[in-house]
XYZ file of C-alpha atoms in Angstrom:
242
model
C 7.953 9.660 -14.259
C 8.742 5.917 -15.118
C 10.374 5.720 -11.586
C 7.396 6.821 -9.324
C 4.815 4.467 -11.436
C 7.073 1.270 -11.094
C 7.534 2.441 -7.426
C 3.778 2.794 -6.722
C 2.917 -0.263 -8.502
C 5.268 -2.212 -6.085
C 3.942 -0.721 -3.156
C 0.192 -1.464 -4.119
C -0.423 -4.119 -6.969
C 1.717 -6.317 -5.448
C -0.325 -6.253 -1.934
C -3.271 -7.969 -4.306
C -5.774 -6.054 -2.212
C -5.612 -2.821 -3.156
C -7.517 -2.480 -6.782
C -7.861 1.544 -7.268
C -5.358 4.481 -6.842
C -6.510 7.851 -6.222
C -3.575 10.270 -7.122
C -3.676 14.191 -5.852
C -1.319 15.740 -8.092
C -0.119 19.753 -7.767
C 3.175 21.341 -8.200
C 3.768 21.329 -4.215
C 2.907 17.574 -3.244
C 1.620 14.057 -4.454
C -0.421 12.169 -2.685
C -1.678 8.545 -2.977
C -4.709 7.074 -1.522
C -6.342 3.505 -1.367
C -8.594 1.083 0.228
C -8.844 -2.275 -0.147
C -12.559 -3.727 -0.814
C -12.893 -5.689 2.626
C -11.661 -2.424 4.317
C -8.465 -4.536 5.864
C -6.021 -2.140 4.913
C -6.438 1.634 4.145
C -3.095 3.419 1.987
C -2.220 6.472 2.864
C 1.120 8.042 0.902
C 3.295 10.771 -0.251
C 5.902 11.308 -2.572
C 9.161 12.864 -1.097
C 8.880 15.328 -3.830
C 6.523 16.155 -6.507
C 6.099 14.421 -9.707
C 6.350 17.520 -11.798
C 4.584 15.269 -14.556
C 1.478 14.868 -12.959
C -1.236 17.444 -12.202
C -4.862 17.096 -11.135
C -6.778 14.535 -9.010
C -7.942 11.130 -11.046
C -7.595 7.103 -10.241
C -5.789 4.405 -11.383
C -8.027 1.279 -11.962
C -6.774 -1.714 -13.440
C -3.522 -1.639 -12.005
C -2.556 -5.486 -13.180
C -2.674 -3.469 -16.944
C -0.804 -0.702 -15.806
C 1.855 -3.369 -14.135
C 2.289 -4.975 -17.821
C 2.938 -2.196 -19.603
C 5.367 -0.935 -17.068
C 7.230 -4.377 -17.184
C 6.909 -4.497 -21.215
C 10.798 -5.226 -22.987
C 9.640 -2.829 -25.749
C 9.492 -0.045 -22.899
C 12.367 -1.218 -20.896
C 14.963 1.617 -22.255
C 14.413 5.183 -23.375
C 10.468 4.783 -23.220
C 8.477 7.810 -23.667
C 5.433 8.295 -20.998
C 3.707 11.345 -21.499
C 0.617 12.466 -19.547
C -2.844 12.484 -21.582
C -5.391 15.723 -21.279
C -8.440 16.483 -22.342
C -10.770 19.284 -22.147
C -14.088 18.481 -19.923
C -16.031 21.058 -19.124
C -13.964 24.067 -20.009
C -11.358 22.609 -17.451
C -7.873 20.877 -18.787
C -8.131 16.894 -16.794
C -5.608 14.144 -16.877
C -7.159 11.097 -18.616
C -4.252 8.747 -18.911
C -0.985 7.863 -20.206
C 0.861 7.327 -23.374
C 3.534 4.399 -23.492
C 5.566 4.540 -26.912
C 9.328 3.421 -27.565
C 11.388 6.076 -28.491
C 10.936 4.992 -32.293
C 7.280 5.134 -32.200
C 6.661 1.698 -33.106
C 5.106 -0.004 -30.075
C 2.352 2.178 -28.406
C -0.019 1.484 -25.683
C -2.973 4.421 -24.029
C -3.591 3.405 -20.258
C -6.750 5.535 -19.414
C -7.340 6.826 -15.718
C -10.972 7.006 -13.971
C -12.141 10.500 -13.740
C -12.349 12.783 -10.234
C -15.655 12.306 -9.655
C -16.006 8.861 -9.744
C -12.752 8.132 -7.909
C -13.580 10.534 -5.330
C -16.919 8.615 -4.859
C -15.089 5.246 -4.489
C -12.867 6.792 -2.122
C -14.797 8.311 0.729
C -14.006 5.674 3.157
C -10.455 6.028 2.909
C -9.775 8.659 4.953
C -8.085 7.735 8.448
C -9.583 9.549 11.059
C -6.109 8.907 13.079
C -5.426 6.655 16.364
C -3.394 6.966 19.874
C -0.092 4.673 18.760
C 1.471 3.455 21.968
C 3.839 1.238 20.465
C 6.423 2.454 17.862
C 9.473 -0.017 16.578
C 11.587 -0.942 13.553
C 11.128 -4.773 13.523
C 14.100 -6.709 12.711
C 14.821 -9.098 9.857
C 14.826 -11.596 12.305
C 10.989 -11.243 13.421
C 9.978 -11.168 10.354
C 11.245 -14.402 9.552
C 9.664 -15.532 12.625
C 6.457 -14.802 11.598
C 6.894 -16.237 8.234
C 7.864 -19.444 10.045
C 4.753 -19.321 12.513
C 2.338 -18.403 9.123
C 3.572 -21.460 7.655
C 2.730 -23.925 9.741
C -0.443 -22.444 10.573
C -1.952 -22.228 7.725
C -5.479 -22.871 8.299
C -5.501 -19.479 10.360
C -5.960 -16.148 8.376
C -5.772 -13.934 11.611
C -2.620 -13.787 14.107
C -3.228 -12.602 17.675
C -1.392 -9.305 18.962
C -1.177 -8.877 22.606
C 1.882 -7.141 25.325
C 3.322 -8.492 28.247
C 5.905 -7.474 30.382
C 7.580 -5.463 27.785
C 6.912 -7.646 24.875
C 5.014 -7.276 21.661
C 3.752 -11.465 21.112
C 2.516 -12.123 18.331
C 0.075 -15.737 18.443
C -1.160 -18.130 15.886
C -4.700 -20.450 16.549
C -5.490 -20.938 20.058
C -6.240 -23.668 22.798
C -8.755 -25.777 21.011
C -6.235 -25.371 17.875
C -2.705 -25.879 17.203
C -1.669 -23.189 18.532
C 1.833 -21.137 18.384
C 3.489 -17.703 19.732
C 6.591 -15.747 19.757
C 8.165 -12.631 20.787
C 7.795 -10.147 17.910
C 9.363 -7.278 19.955
C 10.915 -6.814 22.896
C 11.695 -3.978 25.603
C 8.390 -1.859 24.449
C 7.401 1.197 26.255
C 4.124 1.143 25.408
C 0.810 -1.427 25.696
C -2.420 -2.623 24.511
C -5.638 -3.160 26.556
C -6.708 -6.035 24.645
C -5.873 -8.402 22.580
C -6.165 -7.725 19.084
C -6.595 -9.862 15.637
C -5.127 -8.692 12.185
C -5.231 -10.641 8.702
C -1.645 -12.841 8.186
C -1.362 -12.338 4.673
C -1.547 -8.757 4.275
C 0.672 -7.909 7.449
C 2.895 -10.386 5.648
C 2.744 -8.858 1.968
C 3.279 -5.306 3.549
C 6.180 -6.561 5.589
C 8.065 -8.059 2.589
C 7.809 -4.406 0.584
C 11.133 -2.948 -0.394
C 11.940 -0.238 1.758
C 12.728 1.188 5.636
C 9.685 -0.145 7.565
C 7.991 1.025 10.681
C 5.404 -0.257 12.805
C 3.114 1.404 15.177
C 0.705 -0.286 17.478
C -2.871 1.442 19.100
C -5.402 -0.572 20.493
C -7.519 -1.294 17.558
C -5.149 -0.105 14.927
C -2.306 -1.068 13.134
C -0.217 1.175 10.784
C 3.052 -0.078 9.115
C 4.828 2.607 6.955
C 6.937 1.792 4.030
C 9.444 4.279 3.152
C 11.104 3.361 -0.458
C 13.021 6.088 -1.050
C 10.488 8.188 -3.477
C 7.429 8.022 -1.047
C 6.111 7.379 2.120
C 3.719 4.406 1.990
C 1.282 4.440 5.282
C -0.524 0.816 5.601
C -3.514 1.129 7.818
C -5.150 -1.976 8.924
C -8.344 -1.820 11.239
C -7.873 -4.329 14.036
C -10.514 -7.292 15.363
C -10.898 -7.694 19.127
C -10.559 -11.426 19.889
């Protein structure tokens, strides 16, 4: 349980844009969904194996509080984390997590958001799919080059993506400003019909996450998949046309 929660927080809360997580857990699968308030990032994830301690549909709000519980030195070793359940409308539902040291001398409770409220808040977190024509594993050198460009062009909040001659090109700024560009990926087989824009901060934060990374581009959509070993996190970023 603790390993899953730490992995979940590391791949959601650290991005700084996902305020609420929806968990859908059963005996066969554990699904994770979220969406940024400004709709710049939609998360759809699934653990490789179901988390046996979890069941039901509920929300994880106030992720900073959950993060602090998980990082608390008192819970570093031999911590006990139990799922709290309650009876509502004659049905047993998950309501929170109980954190305790082995001796029970230090305890905390973290409360879930009920299913009805999290379902309402997550209505727009459904990804309708896209025709991804470009698919590759990004090189660390390319990720580093993006950091160099964004460090120079701090006045820019978005970067542009286009294709030319089998190259995927990232550009910063335009002809009326300080500008820069570089080939993020060469030898691609697909292409984009338009030049699209994506938010620099969100894309870089996702590319900085731990795990095996795959990037997929379609006209109007970018999906970055991060496989942490425990779960596969799919971050969908709708584009803006330039």
